[in-house]
XYZ file of C-alpha atoms in Angstrom:
434
model
C 3.605 22.142 23.696
C 2.644 23.582 20.325
C -1.191 23.941 19.989
C -3.264 25.665 17.489
C -6.358 27.640 18.468
C -9.896 26.616 18.373
C -11.246 26.244 15.026
C -15.144 26.391 13.886
C -14.456 23.193 11.708
C -12.610 20.479 13.980
C -10.165 18.090 12.610
C -13.066 15.096 12.979
C -14.918 16.992 10.293
C -11.864 17.363 8.024
C -11.564 13.683 8.086
C -14.929 13.284 6.697
C -13.724 14.421 3.360
C -11.220 11.494 2.773
C -13.913 9.060 3.942
C -16.308 10.624 1.621
C -14.125 10.501 -1.288
C -13.317 6.803 -0.900
C -17.324 6.064 -0.619
C -17.844 8.056 -3.530
C -15.197 6.761 -5.725
C -16.210 2.846 -4.878
C -19.834 3.890 -5.395
C -19.028 5.378 -8.876
C -17.048 1.804 -9.581
C -19.946 -0.155 -8.670
C -22.336 2.269 -10.488
C -20.661 1.809 -13.686
C -20.497 -1.871 -13.362
C -23.343 -4.021 -14.899
C -25.638 -5.466 -12.464
C -24.572 -9.104 -12.696
C -20.888 -7.784 -12.427
C -21.687 -5.466 -9.468
C -23.180 -8.233 -7.516
C -20.051 -10.355 -7.885
C -17.829 -7.612 -6.815
C -19.952 -7.222 -3.747
C -19.741 -10.888 -3.011
C -16.224 -10.853 -3.087
C -15.901 -7.667 -1.007
C -17.938 -9.461 1.718
C -15.867 -12.652 1.321
C -12.693 -10.066 2.020
C -14.294 -9.003 5.048
C -15.232 -12.401 6.514
C -11.598 -13.769 5.578
C -10.095 -10.624 7.467
C -12.570 -11.066 10.516
C -11.967 -14.810 10.894
C -8.187 -14.344 10.233
C -7.997 -11.453 12.843
C -10.218 -13.583 15.294
C -7.973 -16.676 15.141
C -4.982 -14.690 15.537
C -6.548 -12.695 18.471
C -7.166 -8.829 18.503
C -3.911 -7.311 20.090
C -4.407 -4.927 22.731
C -1.604 -2.595 22.013
C -1.135 -1.738 26.214
C -0.865 -5.483 27.081
C 1.021 -6.953 23.828
C 4.552 -5.902 24.474
C 6.269 -7.178 21.588
C 5.192 -4.419 19.406
C 5.652 -0.796 20.117
C 4.238 0.992 17.088
C 0.785 -0.081 18.041
C 1.082 1.183 21.685
C 2.521 4.304 20.320
C -0.228 4.914 17.948
C -2.814 4.430 20.577
C -1.387 6.794 23.249
C -0.922 9.609 20.657
C -4.363 9.105 19.428
C -5.991 9.294 22.545
C -4.249 12.015 23.688
C -5.095 14.074 20.425
C -8.676 12.915 20.809
C -8.866 14.305 24.421
C -7.237 17.549 23.254
C -10.084 17.944 20.499
C -12.804 17.390 23.087
C -11.188 20.202 25.052
C -11.205 22.347 21.909
C -7.352 22.271 21.578
C -6.214 21.254 17.984
C -2.274 20.146 18.360
C 0.046 21.106 15.393
C 1.354 17.687 15.093
C 4.247 18.396 12.918
C 5.437 21.156 15.125
C 8.052 20.752 17.923
C 6.492 20.490 21.440
C 6.157 17.881 24.143
C 4.817 14.442 23.608
C 2.366 13.128 22.850
C 1.097 15.902 20.627
C 4.285 16.065 18.766
C 4.931 13.335 16.436
C 7.979 14.558 14.620
C 7.260 12.714 11.481
C 5.595 13.411 8.082
C 3.267 10.331 8.722
C 0.559 11.742 11.021
C -2.263 10.256 9.187
C -3.194 7.132 11.031
C -3.030 9.084 14.330
C -5.424 11.681 13.280
C -7.811 8.805 11.942
C -7.753 7.052 15.086
C -8.085 10.392 17.349
C -11.383 11.096 15.130
C -12.550 7.253 15.735
C -11.843 7.715 19.626
C -13.284 11.357 19.475
C -16.548 10.011 18.229
C -16.989 6.577 20.168
C -14.376 6.366 22.751
C -10.529 5.217 23.070
C -10.878 1.455 22.738
C -8.551 -0.269 20.354
C -11.086 -2.396 19.275
C -12.721 0.239 17.298
C -9.397 0.667 15.259
C -9.303 -3.013 14.536
C -12.824 -3.078 13.234
C -11.966 -0.084 11.014
C -9.210 -2.430 9.637
C -11.420 -5.228 8.813
C -14.164 -2.749 7.015
C -11.312 -1.586 5.025
C -10.135 -4.669 3.646
C -13.554 -5.060 2.127
C -12.435 -2.157 -0.409
C -9.409 -3.747 -1.658
C -10.926 -6.295 -3.993
C -13.205 -3.710 -5.556
C -10.134 -1.711 -6.329
C -8.350 -4.782 -7.556
C -11.145 -5.413 -9.844
C -11.158 -1.849 -11.362
C -7.467 -1.608 -11.657
C -7.114 -4.968 -13.520
C -9.974 -4.150 -15.714
C -8.669 -0.917 -16.893
C -5.320 -2.658 -17.801
C -6.747 -5.612 -19.440
C -9.326 -3.216 -21.392
C -6.395 -1.152 -22.672
C -4.662 -4.044 -24.387
C -7.116 -3.545 -27.426
C -7.306 -7.127 -28.746
C -10.738 -8.412 -30.210
C -9.597 -11.855 -29.494
C -9.344 -11.305 -25.723
C -13.410 -10.748 -25.302
C -14.206 -11.358 -21.794
C -10.553 -11.196 -20.789
C -11.010 -7.956 -18.925
C -13.741 -9.418 -16.690
C -12.180 -12.516 -16.065
C -8.836 -11.350 -15.243
C -10.358 -8.550 -13.131
C -12.308 -11.116 -11.098
C -9.246 -13.129 -10.660
C -7.464 -10.344 -9.092
C -10.307 -9.329 -6.828
C -10.568 -12.993 -5.791
C -6.835 -13.128 -4.726
C -7.219 -9.848 -2.785
C -10.323 -11.456 -1.255
C -8.712 -14.528 0.342
C -5.619 -13.053 0.996
C -4.775 -14.095 4.682
C -2.127 -11.552 5.451
C -4.965 -8.805 5.448
C -6.660 -10.650 8.204
C -3.353 -11.045 10.287
C -2.476 -7.202 10.114
C -6.172 -6.372 10.699
C -5.564 -7.685 14.357
C -3.345 -4.956 15.036
C -3.558 -1.147 15.787
C -1.337 -0.600 12.860
C -1.764 1.670 9.938
C -0.571 -0.953 7.450
C -4.091 -2.105 6.368
C -5.344 1.291 5.965
C -2.397 2.250 4.158
C -2.912 -0.772 1.797
C -6.346 0.598 0.998
C -5.111 4.207 0.173
C -2.293 2.822 -1.916
C -4.946 0.760 -3.908
C -7.308 3.704 -4.306
C -4.525 5.833 -5.405
C -3.257 3.698 -7.877
C -6.555 2.624 -9.184
C -7.738 6.159 -9.459
C -4.677 7.398 -11.491
C -5.236 4.707 -13.800
C -8.855 5.851 -14.118
C -7.529 9.514 -14.633
C -4.994 8.729 -17.073
C -7.402 6.587 -19.131
C -10.209 9.409 -18.856
C -8.351 12.612 -18.354
C -11.691 14.773 -19.171
C -13.650 13.285 -16.454
C -13.108 15.984 -13.516
C -14.271 13.900 -10.599
C -11.204 11.718 -11.237
C -9.039 14.769 -10.296
C -10.841 15.259 -6.945
C -10.628 11.440 -5.956
C -6.960 11.562 -6.995
C -6.331 14.470 -4.661
C -8.033 12.928 -1.705
C -6.301 9.537 -2.178
C -3.108 10.917 -2.727
C -3.172 13.513 0.038
C -4.374 10.832 2.667
C -1.780 8.335 1.371
C 1.004 10.813 2.011
C -0.215 11.498 5.360
C 0.226 7.876 6.152
C 3.369 7.208 4.214
C 4.787 9.985 2.061
C 7.018 7.413 0.243
C 4.104 5.337 -1.102
C 2.357 8.340 -2.483
C 5.643 9.668 -4.151
C 5.879 6.167 -5.834
C 2.384 6.136 -7.242
C 2.892 9.829 -8.319
C 6.255 8.635 -9.841
C 4.409 5.961 -11.852
C 1.926 8.635 -13.290
C 4.482 10.755 -14.302
C 6.624 8.067 -15.934
C 3.417 7.169 -17.762
C 2.815 10.861 -18.937
C 6.543 11.194 -19.999
C 6.128 8.057 -22.012
C 2.977 9.600 -24.041
C 4.021 12.883 -24.748
C 6.474 14.404 -27.230
C 10.137 15.161 -26.336
C 9.495 19.212 -26.222
C 6.751 18.470 -23.738
C 8.988 16.142 -21.671
C 11.523 18.862 -21.225
C 8.759 21.407 -20.073
C 7.124 18.878 -17.732
C 10.579 17.946 -16.110
C 11.575 21.645 -15.830
C 7.992 22.701 -14.437
C 8.419 19.892 -11.667
C 12.124 21.229 -10.797
C 10.786 24.763 -10.738
C 7.612 23.627 -8.515
C 10.072 21.971 -6.004
C 12.185 24.795 -5.655
C 9.118 27.251 -5.248
C 7.798 25.034 -2.513
C 11.335 24.816 -0.656
C 11.024 28.672 -0.023
C 7.672 28.238 1.954
C 7.683 27.554 5.626
C 5.453 24.149 5.401
C 7.076 23.020 2.101
C 10.518 23.959 3.288
C 9.750 21.935 6.474
C 8.446 18.905 4.369
C 11.055 18.829 2.094
C 13.785 18.998 4.645
C 12.371 15.949 6.438
C 12.013 13.914 3.395
C 15.594 14.420 2.536
C 17.042 13.903 6.109
C 14.713 10.561 6.055
C 16.092 9.434 2.689
C 19.389 10.172 3.959
C 19.170 7.968 6.982
C 17.654 4.931 5.127
C 20.754 2.938 4.456
C 22.673 1.604 7.554
C 26.045 2.984 8.525
C 27.814 -0.229 7.533
C 27.112 0.243 3.933
C 29.835 2.646 2.963
C 31.119 1.531 -0.334
C 29.362 0.575 -3.766
C 30.277 -3.152 -3.464
C 28.632 -3.021 -0.151
C 25.705 -1.203 -1.400
C 25.325 -4.150 -4.374
C 25.510 -6.809 -1.677
C 22.969 -5.337 0.642
C 20.434 -4.875 -1.980
C 21.232 -8.347 -3.386
C 20.708 -9.978 -0.024
C 17.474 -8.007 0.598
C 15.810 -8.927 -2.665
C 14.883 -12.724 -1.552
C 13.945 -11.217 1.839
C 11.531 -8.751 0.510
C 9.939 -11.189 -1.569
C 9.849 -14.379 0.152
C 9.975 -13.545 3.960
C 8.751 -14.833 6.104
C 10.159 -17.922 4.731
C 7.332 -20.330 5.210
C 9.445 -23.493 5.013
C 11.474 -22.955 8.074
C 10.792 -22.851 11.696
C 10.383 -19.450 12.751
C 12.685 -17.878 15.470
C 12.647 -14.867 17.482
C 10.572 -13.222 20.019
C 7.520 -12.888 17.764
C 7.493 -15.561 14.978
C 5.095 -14.925 12.465
C 3.512 -18.397 11.764
C 0.176 -16.491 11.076
C 1.694 -15.195 7.870
C 3.101 -18.556 6.250
C -0.588 -19.100 4.443
C -0.350 -15.757 2.850
C 3.186 -16.665 1.782
C 2.076 -19.624 0.398
C -0.574 -17.870 -1.517
C 2.178 -15.571 -2.984
C 4.316 -18.645 -3.656
C 2.017 -20.985 -5.441
C -0.409 -18.526 -7.317
C 0.500 -14.950 -6.826
C 4.203 -14.807 -8.137
C 3.836 -17.264 -11.095
C 0.750 -15.271 -12.278
C 2.318 -11.885 -11.560
C 5.214 -12.885 -13.702
C 2.860 -13.672 -16.485
C 0.936 -10.621 -16.071
C 4.198 -8.583 -16.292
C 5.276 -10.011 -19.512
C 1.815 -9.831 -21.122
C 1.660 -6.107 -20.417
C 5.112 -5.731 -21.534
C 4.564 -7.704 -24.784
C 1.389 -5.851 -25.809
C 3.193 -2.390 -24.860
C 0.340 -1.480 -22.200
C 2.034 1.924 -21.183
C -0.588 2.295 -18.366
C 0.975 -0.619 -16.458
C 3.880 1.957 -15.754
C 1.793 3.379 -12.863
C 1.477 0.185 -10.876
C 4.752 -1.127 -12.056
C 6.969 2.065 -11.147
C 5.011 2.226 -7.746
C 5.760 -1.103 -6.837
C 9.527 -1.078 -7.835
C 9.991 2.548 -6.251
C 8.275 1.251 -2.868
C 10.733 -1.945 -3.261
C 13.859 0.161 -3.467
C 12.782 2.266 -0.332
C 11.806 -1.190 1.727
C 15.295 -2.783 0.722
C 17.087 0.427 1.683
C 15.443 1.043 4.840
C 14.814 -2.501 5.794
C 17.231 -4.907 3.954
C 14.160 -6.337 2.246
C 13.243 -7.748 5.721
C 9.632 -5.880 5.916
C 6.533 -8.144 5.668
C 4.487 -5.499 7.369
C 5.623 -2.731 5.359
C 5.444 -4.689 2.228
C 1.656 -5.277 2.742
C 0.481 -2.583 0.486
C 2.631 -3.434 -2.270
C 1.014 -6.924 -2.602
C -2.058 -5.068 -4.316
C -0.019 -4.655 -7.444
C 0.842 -8.486 -7.354
C -2.668 -9.305 -7.514
C -3.237 -6.863 -10.275
C -0.544 -8.096 -12.400
C -1.809 -11.486 -11.306
C -5.294 -10.887 -12.843
C -3.321 -9.642 -16.226
C -1.811 -12.846 -16.221
C -5.092 -14.466 -17.557
C -4.140 -13.289 -20.990
C -1.150 -15.475 -21.122
C -1.057 -18.779 -23.113
C 1.931 -20.834 -21.724
C 1.107 -20.310 -18.056
C 2.633 -23.650 -16.926
C 6.033 -22.280 -17.983
C 5.869 -19.526 -15.373
C 4.557 -21.668 -12.907
C 7.457 -24.122 -13.459
C 10.173 -21.193 -13.105
C 8.753 -19.549 -10.268
C 8.449 -23.034 -8.379
C 11.974 -24.109 -9.363
C 13.578 -20.805 -8.320
C 11.561 -20.911 -5.052
C 12.558 -24.619 -4.220
C 16.193 -23.888 -5.071
C 16.563 -21.146 -2.685
C 14.703 -23.059 -0.034
C 17.003 -26.149 -0.585
C 20.019 -23.811 -0.336
C 18.622 -22.133 2.830
C 17.697 -25.166 4.595
C 21.211 -26.694 3.612
C 22.898 -23.575 4.999
C 20.951 -23.621 8.401
C 21.470 -27.316 8.647
C 25.429 -26.785 8.294
C 25.124 -24.065 10.921
C 23.515 -26.321 13.403
């Protein structure tokens, strides 16, 4: 069993730093908004909390030790409880070091267990406290959606669009506030809702940072957000950082581009020679190497694998067919219809509008989304409605940017036609199989 010695600063105290960073950044967003805008943002934040509470209550709060159809939540609970008990005994497990369960997690992703352990340490090992944390966290997503959309729309620089940043930002925040999937996944003791909040904060604060690089507080907020996000899912943190790197490469001269690329490569090489850095990189490379299934061995196999996964990533669970399996996700169908009917058409409009106006800042959320999508396609073949949850934030932000578009009916017609055609083909195929 790998245990560290007692420390004057407990892990519980260390977790106050990320929480404080989130609170301070949200406070700054609200402080910089005008009083009427601030009230509207807070109302949408409250709406998000109500929707999440009602949705999770209707679904039922899932006890991880009694609901046997999911293993992840039970694992999180057992590990977090054991870690909290160790902290009470003044032992501080080194979670990434090899040792006996439940202290050795054997993963780069230890953030959720640490956060749950901190809660259990303070108030006791009840899964309900974790679910309450999910519901409270959902309230922050509309705030970040508002800010990120406002930054992108403000970067368009067209005087004819006066009022568009506010209008689009509120539309994005509204979509995030009423999105039913946040309520459904809040009912589980799973990390995906907190992950969605950290991804939203990381994306938003990097937009703030690149827009106002002289404001030092954004560097602190970015460090807190990205570090916390990396502890939850390192691929998500790397995808956001990749978006920021692409943006920087797009705005600097060619000679500085070469210097930046060489600096990044040198940093990786130096990191690999340290104990912790070498362990991190080896685990990361091993994880990447095992993402694709063994059945995918050739380039044609890979192309077919990705082509089949794209519809699943965007449209599953298919809300027009009867669900099958041990755990049918009918509760996710309302969320999918929000995406089908409003989210995707407006997202397409926003993407095309930002592309037309050459808003380079959009590279941050776009690259983050596409990088994350690639990982989910590789790892799950696109069949990952839970793991995809954090990516929907980008859909809402781009949907808010779609407010600038003129011919919206064409995007709606195109999206509806594609979805209807796919659904018809799928239903016909299923009927023939029966």
